[in-house]
Short mmCIF file of C-alpha atoms and ligand atoms in Angstrom, two decimals:
data_model
loop_
_atom_site.label_atom_id
_atom_site.label_comp_id
_atom_site.label_asym_id
_atom_site.label_seq_id
_atom_site.Cartn_x
_atom_site.Cartn_y
_atom_site.Cartn_z
CA MET A 146 -19.62 -12.72 -4.13
CA ALA A 147 -18.72 -9.65 -6.08
CA THR A 148 -16.75 -9.39 -9.34
CA VAL A 149 -14.39 -6.43 -10.23
CA ASP A 150 -13.75 -5.94 -13.95
CA ALA A 151 -9.85 -6.51 -13.94
CA GLU A 152 -7.01 -7.98 -15.85
CA PRO A 153 -6.23 -10.62 -16.76
CA TYR A 154 -9.82 -11.61 -15.90
CA GLY A 155 -12.49 -10.57 -13.39
CA PHE A 156 -11.59 -10.56 -9.79
CA GLU A 157 -14.21 -12.40 -7.68
CA PHE A 158 -14.28 -11.67 -4.16
CA GLU A 159 -16.20 -12.15 -0.92
CA PRO A 160 -16.28 -8.80 0.81
CA ALA A 161 -16.44 -10.28 4.33
CA THR A 162 -13.16 -12.26 3.84
CA THR A 163 -11.36 -9.46 1.87
CA ALA A 164 -9.13 -6.80 3.41
CA LEU A 165 -8.17 -3.33 2.03
CA LEU A 166 -4.36 -3.26 2.43
CA MET A 167 -2.95 0.21 2.44
CA ILE A 168 0.74 0.12 1.91
CA ASP A 169 3.21 2.76 3.19
CA PHE A 170 1.24 5.91 2.62
CA GLN A 171 3.83 7.71 4.78
CA ARG A 172 5.07 11.28 4.60
CA ASP A 173 8.58 9.91 4.24
CA PHE A 174 7.67 8.60 0.76
CA VAL A 175 4.95 10.96 -0.38
CA TYR A 176 6.36 14.29 0.67
CA PRO A 177 9.54 16.09 0.01
CA GLY A 178 12.12 15.88 2.80
CA GLY A 179 11.79 12.17 3.60
CA PHE A 180 13.21 8.97 2.54
CA GLY A 181 12.05 8.90 -1.01
CA GLU A 182 13.61 12.34 -1.63
CA ALA A 183 16.81 11.31 0.20
CA LEU A 184 17.18 8.54 -2.37
CA GLY A 185 17.05 11.21 -5.03
CA ASN A 186 13.46 10.94 -6.17
CA ASP A 187 10.88 13.51 -7.02
CA THR A 188 8.04 12.59 -4.82
CA SER A 189 5.18 14.30 -6.80
CA PRO A 190 4.01 11.34 -8.71
CA LEU A 191 3.09 9.59 -5.48
CA LEU A 192 0.63 12.32 -4.53
CA LYS A 193 -1.61 11.38 -7.59
CA ALA A 194 -2.46 8.01 -6.07
CA LEU A 195 -3.78 9.62 -2.94
CA PRO A 196 -7.36 10.70 -4.13
CA PRO A 197 -8.26 7.33 -5.62
CA ALA A 198 -7.01 5.59 -2.55
CA GLU A 199 -8.96 7.93 -0.38
CA ARG A 200 -12.08 7.19 -2.29
CA VAL A 201 -11.58 3.44 -2.04
CA LEU A 202 -10.75 3.64 1.68
CA ARG A 203 -13.83 5.71 2.37
CA ALA A 204 -16.07 3.36 0.35
CA TRP A 205 -14.59 0.27 2.05
CA ARG A 206 -15.03 1.81 5.47
CA ASP A 207 -18.71 2.81 4.72
CA ALA A 208 -19.34 -0.76 3.79
CA GLY A 209 -18.08 -1.89 7.32
CA LEU A 210 -15.22 -3.89 5.82
CA PHE A 211 -11.73 -4.67 7.16
CA VAL A 212 -8.92 -2.18 6.55
CA ILE A 213 -5.24 -2.70 7.49
CA HIS A 214 -2.40 -0.32 7.02
CA THR A 215 1.44 -0.73 6.96
CA ARG A 216 4.39 1.71 7.50
CA GLU A 217 7.94 0.99 6.63
CA GLY A 218 10.35 2.01 9.30
CA HIS A 219 12.72 1.12 12.08
CA ARG A 220 13.07 1.19 15.80
CA PRO A 221 14.63 4.42 17.25
CA ASP A 222 17.81 2.57 18.26
CA LEU A 223 18.02 1.27 14.61
CA SER A 224 18.56 -2.29 15.88
CA ASP A 225 16.41 -3.73 13.17
CA LEU A 226 18.02 -1.66 10.45
CA PRO A 227 20.42 -3.87 8.18
CA PRO A 228 23.65 -1.90 7.72
CA SER A 229 23.25 -2.50 4.00
CA LYS A 230 19.94 -0.63 4.07
CA LYS A 231 21.46 2.25 6.19
CA VAL A 232 24.12 2.92 3.51
CA ARG A 233 22.06 2.28 0.49
CA GLY A 234 21.62 5.36 -1.71
CA ARG A 235 24.71 7.11 -0.31
CA GLY A 236 22.68 10.16 0.24
CA LYS A 237 23.73 13.10 2.52
CA ILE A 238 21.01 11.92 4.93
CA THR A 239 19.99 8.20 5.30
CA ILE A 240 17.64 6.28 7.57
CA GLY A 241 17.84 7.41 11.17
CA ASP A 242 19.32 10.75 10.30
CA VAL A 243 17.29 13.92 11.14
CA GLY A 244 15.45 15.41 8.14
CA PRO A 245 12.73 18.04 7.89
CA MET A 246 9.96 15.70 9.19
CA GLY A 247 12.06 14.12 11.95
CA ARG A 248 14.47 11.16 11.78
CA ILE A 249 13.92 9.36 8.45
CA LEU A 250 11.97 6.16 8.52
CA VAL A 251 12.05 5.94 12.28
CA ARG A 252 8.86 4.89 14.18
CA GLY A 253 7.30 7.63 16.21
CA GLU A 254 8.56 10.44 13.94
CA LEU A 255 6.33 12.67 11.90
CA GLY A 256 7.75 11.58 8.54
CA HIS A 257 7.22 7.93 9.37
CA ASP A 258 3.48 8.34 9.95
CA ILE A 259 0.62 8.07 7.46
CA VAL A 260 -0.55 11.10 5.58
CA GLU A 261 -3.80 12.75 6.76
CA GLU A 262 -5.81 11.74 3.60
CA VAL A 263 -5.84 8.04 4.34
CA TYR A 264 -4.97 8.14 8.08
CA PRO A 265 -6.09 5.04 10.02
CA ILE A 266 -9.12 5.13 12.33
CA ASP A 267 -10.01 3.08 15.35
CA GLY A 268 -10.26 -0.67 14.52
CA GLU A 269 -7.85 -0.47 11.62
CA PRO A 270 -4.62 -2.15 12.67
CA VAL A 271 -1.34 -0.59 11.67
CA VAL A 272 1.47 -2.95 10.84
CA ASP A 273 4.98 -1.60 11.25
CA LYS A 274 7.40 -3.48 9.03
CA PRO A 275 11.17 -3.16 8.72
CA GLY A 276 11.44 -4.36 5.15
CA LYS A 277 9.79 -3.96 1.77
CA GLY A 278 7.36 -6.84 2.22
CA ALA A 279 4.45 -6.36 4.50
CA PHE A 280 4.83 -10.07 5.65
CA TYR A 281 8.37 -10.06 6.38
CA ALA A 282 9.16 -9.94 10.23
CA THR A 283 5.52 -8.65 10.93
CA ASP A 284 2.26 -10.16 12.31
CA LEU A 285 0.30 -9.23 9.14
CA ASP A 286 -0.36 -12.81 8.19
CA ALA A 287 -1.49 -13.69 11.82
CA ILE A 288 -3.85 -10.80 11.92
CA LEU A 289 -5.33 -11.66 8.38
CA LYS A 290 -5.77 -15.24 9.40
CA MET A 291 -7.53 -14.43 12.74
CA LYS A 292 -10.06 -12.30 10.69
CA GLY A 293 -10.59 -15.07 8.18
CA ILE A 294 -9.21 -12.98 5.39
CA ARG A 295 -8.37 -14.75 2.13
CA GLN A 296 -8.28 -11.83 -0.46
CA LEU A 297 -6.61 -8.43 -0.59
CA VAL A 298 -7.38 -5.21 -2.33
CA VAL A 299 -4.15 -3.22 -2.54
CA CYS A 300 -3.37 0.55 -2.57
CA GLY A 301 -0.11 2.18 -1.71
CA VAL A 302 3.45 3.21 -2.52
CA THR A 303 5.70 2.50 -4.22
CA THR A 304 4.28 0.18 -6.96
CA GLU A 305 7.43 -1.66 -7.91
CA VAL A 306 8.93 -1.84 -4.42
CA CYS A 307 6.84 -2.29 -1.42
CA VAL A 308 3.55 -2.99 -3.12
CA HIS A 309 5.19 -5.60 -5.54
CA THR A 310 7.06 -7.27 -2.69
CA SER A 311 3.97 -7.35 -0.50
CA VAL A 312 1.76 -8.84 -3.28
CA ARG A 313 4.32 -11.39 -4.13
CA GLU A 314 4.53 -12.38 -0.46
CA ALA A 315 0.81 -12.53 -0.34
CA ASN A 316 0.54 -14.73 -3.41
CA ASP A 317 3.07 -17.22 -1.91
CA ARG A 318 0.89 -17.32 1.27
CA GLY A 319 -2.29 -18.22 -0.69
CA TYR A 320 -3.95 -14.80 -0.69
CA ASP A 321 -5.59 -13.46 -3.94
CA ALA A 322 -4.47 -9.90 -4.48
CA LEU A 323 -6.18 -7.13 -6.56
CA VAL A 324 -3.88 -4.19 -7.14
CA LEU A 325 -5.71 -0.77 -8.08
CA SER A 326 -3.63 0.88 -10.75
CA ASP A 327 -4.49 4.52 -9.92
CA ALA A 328 -4.25 4.03 -6.25
CA VAL A 329 -0.66 2.75 -6.24
CA GLY A 330 2.23 5.13 -7.13
CA SER A 331 5.79 5.00 -8.30
CA TYR A 332 8.48 7.69 -8.61
CA PHE A 333 8.98 6.40 -12.10
CA PRO A 334 6.19 6.39 -14.68
CA GLU A 335 7.94 3.59 -16.64
CA PHE A 336 8.21 1.35 -13.55
CA GLN A 337 4.50 2.03 -12.71
CA ARG A 338 3.46 0.76 -16.10
CA VAL A 339 5.81 -2.24 -16.25
CA ALA A 340 5.21 -3.24 -12.55
CA LEU A 341 1.50 -3.39 -13.26
CA GLU A 342 2.06 -5.43 -16.42
CA MET A 343 4.21 -7.82 -14.43
CA ILE A 344 1.50 -8.70 -11.88
CA LYS A 345 -1.25 -9.42 -14.48
CA ALA A 346 1.02 -11.27 -17.07
CA GLN A 347 1.10 -14.97 -17.54
CA GLY A 348 -2.60 -15.37 -16.62
CA GLY A 349 -2.20 -13.17 -13.46
CA ILE A 350 1.18 -14.77 -12.17
CA PHE A 351 0.86 -13.13 -8.82
CA GLY A 352 -2.35 -11.05 -8.91
CA TRP A 353 -5.00 -9.01 -10.66
CA VAL A 354 -5.03 -5.31 -11.71
CA SER A 355 -7.98 -2.98 -11.91
CA ASP A 356 -8.48 0.59 -11.09
CA SER A 357 -10.56 2.50 -8.39
CA GLU A 358 -13.41 3.29 -10.61
CA ARG A 359 -14.09 -0.31 -11.68
CA PHE A 360 -13.49 -1.43 -8.14
CA LEU A 361 -15.94 1.03 -6.67
CA ARG A 362 -18.54 0.15 -9.17
CA ALA A 363 -18.26 -3.60 -8.15
CA LEU A 364 -18.34 -2.65 -4.49
CA ALA A 365 -21.46 -0.57 -4.97
CA THR A 366 -23.14 -3.45 -6.72
CA ALA A 367 -22.19 -5.74 -3.89
CA THR A 368 -23.32 -3.39 -1.08
CA GLY A 369 -26.17 -1.63 -2.82
CA LYS A 370 -24.65 1.65 -2.14
CA GLN A 371 -23.69 4.16 -4.93
CA PRO A 372 -20.07 5.22 -5.20
CA ALA A 373 -19.25 8.84 -4.53
CA ALA A 374 -18.33 10.60 -7.82
CA ALA A 375 -14.64 11.27 -8.36
CA GLY A 376 -13.77 14.68 -6.74
CA ALA A 377 -17.09 14.89 -5.00
CA ALA A 378 -16.87 16.75 -1.65
CA VAL A 379 -16.62 14.51 1.22
CA VAL A 380 -18.78 15.40 4.18
N1 LIG B 1349 12.19 3.65 -2.70
C1 LIG B 1349 11.02 3.06 -2.92
O1 LIG B 1349 10.55 3.14 -4.10
N2 LIG B 1349 10.27 2.50 -1.94
C2 LIG B 1349 10.66 2.23 -0.70
O2 LIG B 1349 11.73 2.39 -0.29
N3 LIG B 1349 9.65 1.62 0.15
C3 LIG B 1349 8.35 1.44 -0.31
O3 LIG B 1349 8.08 1.26 -1.42
N4 LIG B 1349 7.36 1.50 0.61
#
């Protein structure tokens, strides 16, 4: 058992039954030209979450622990895209239209895929989800149950949308979730702050909040490995 210094109180976890859940680190959200920008957002704040998320991912992999990734997107024929979601935002281009990184939020397109920094490797399942929540209309719950997973450490974008929805879904299904504040990102600084407050309010109403440094320290203690320094070259 390991304990992460967290709010509203320490997050105790058993590494072997904990998964690192990497939510929607897709070009369509993180880079200009995708869905995030089509909705009128400046995507640059999301880039800040990538280095901490990458450090956590590498340490978790080095410890031989279970990683699972998600991507939000739709079938090429858009048969799983609700009309309400298609028209939302009233942008010049919407989901399914051709943008600079291919068809927006369509599976198989460049923009839909995960950015290089945190790209999945062999053995790490990728769950394609049509909604905001990682559990809605996916096999995520089945995969976690087969693996005996009971707790989640969460990185991803965006904090108040897909991260929040997924953590709330996880909470309702009996998983404990720890959200790493610097490894999740929002287009809106105010939403980032308040979304994290919401998770840990009321005694941790649907989760815990810590940050990558505190988490990596706890993982190092649990595994006996020293965490790589922030910004250290990765070889
Ligand atoms: N728009 C926004 O903040 N987020 C999404 O549409 N999806 C996710 O958060 N992944």
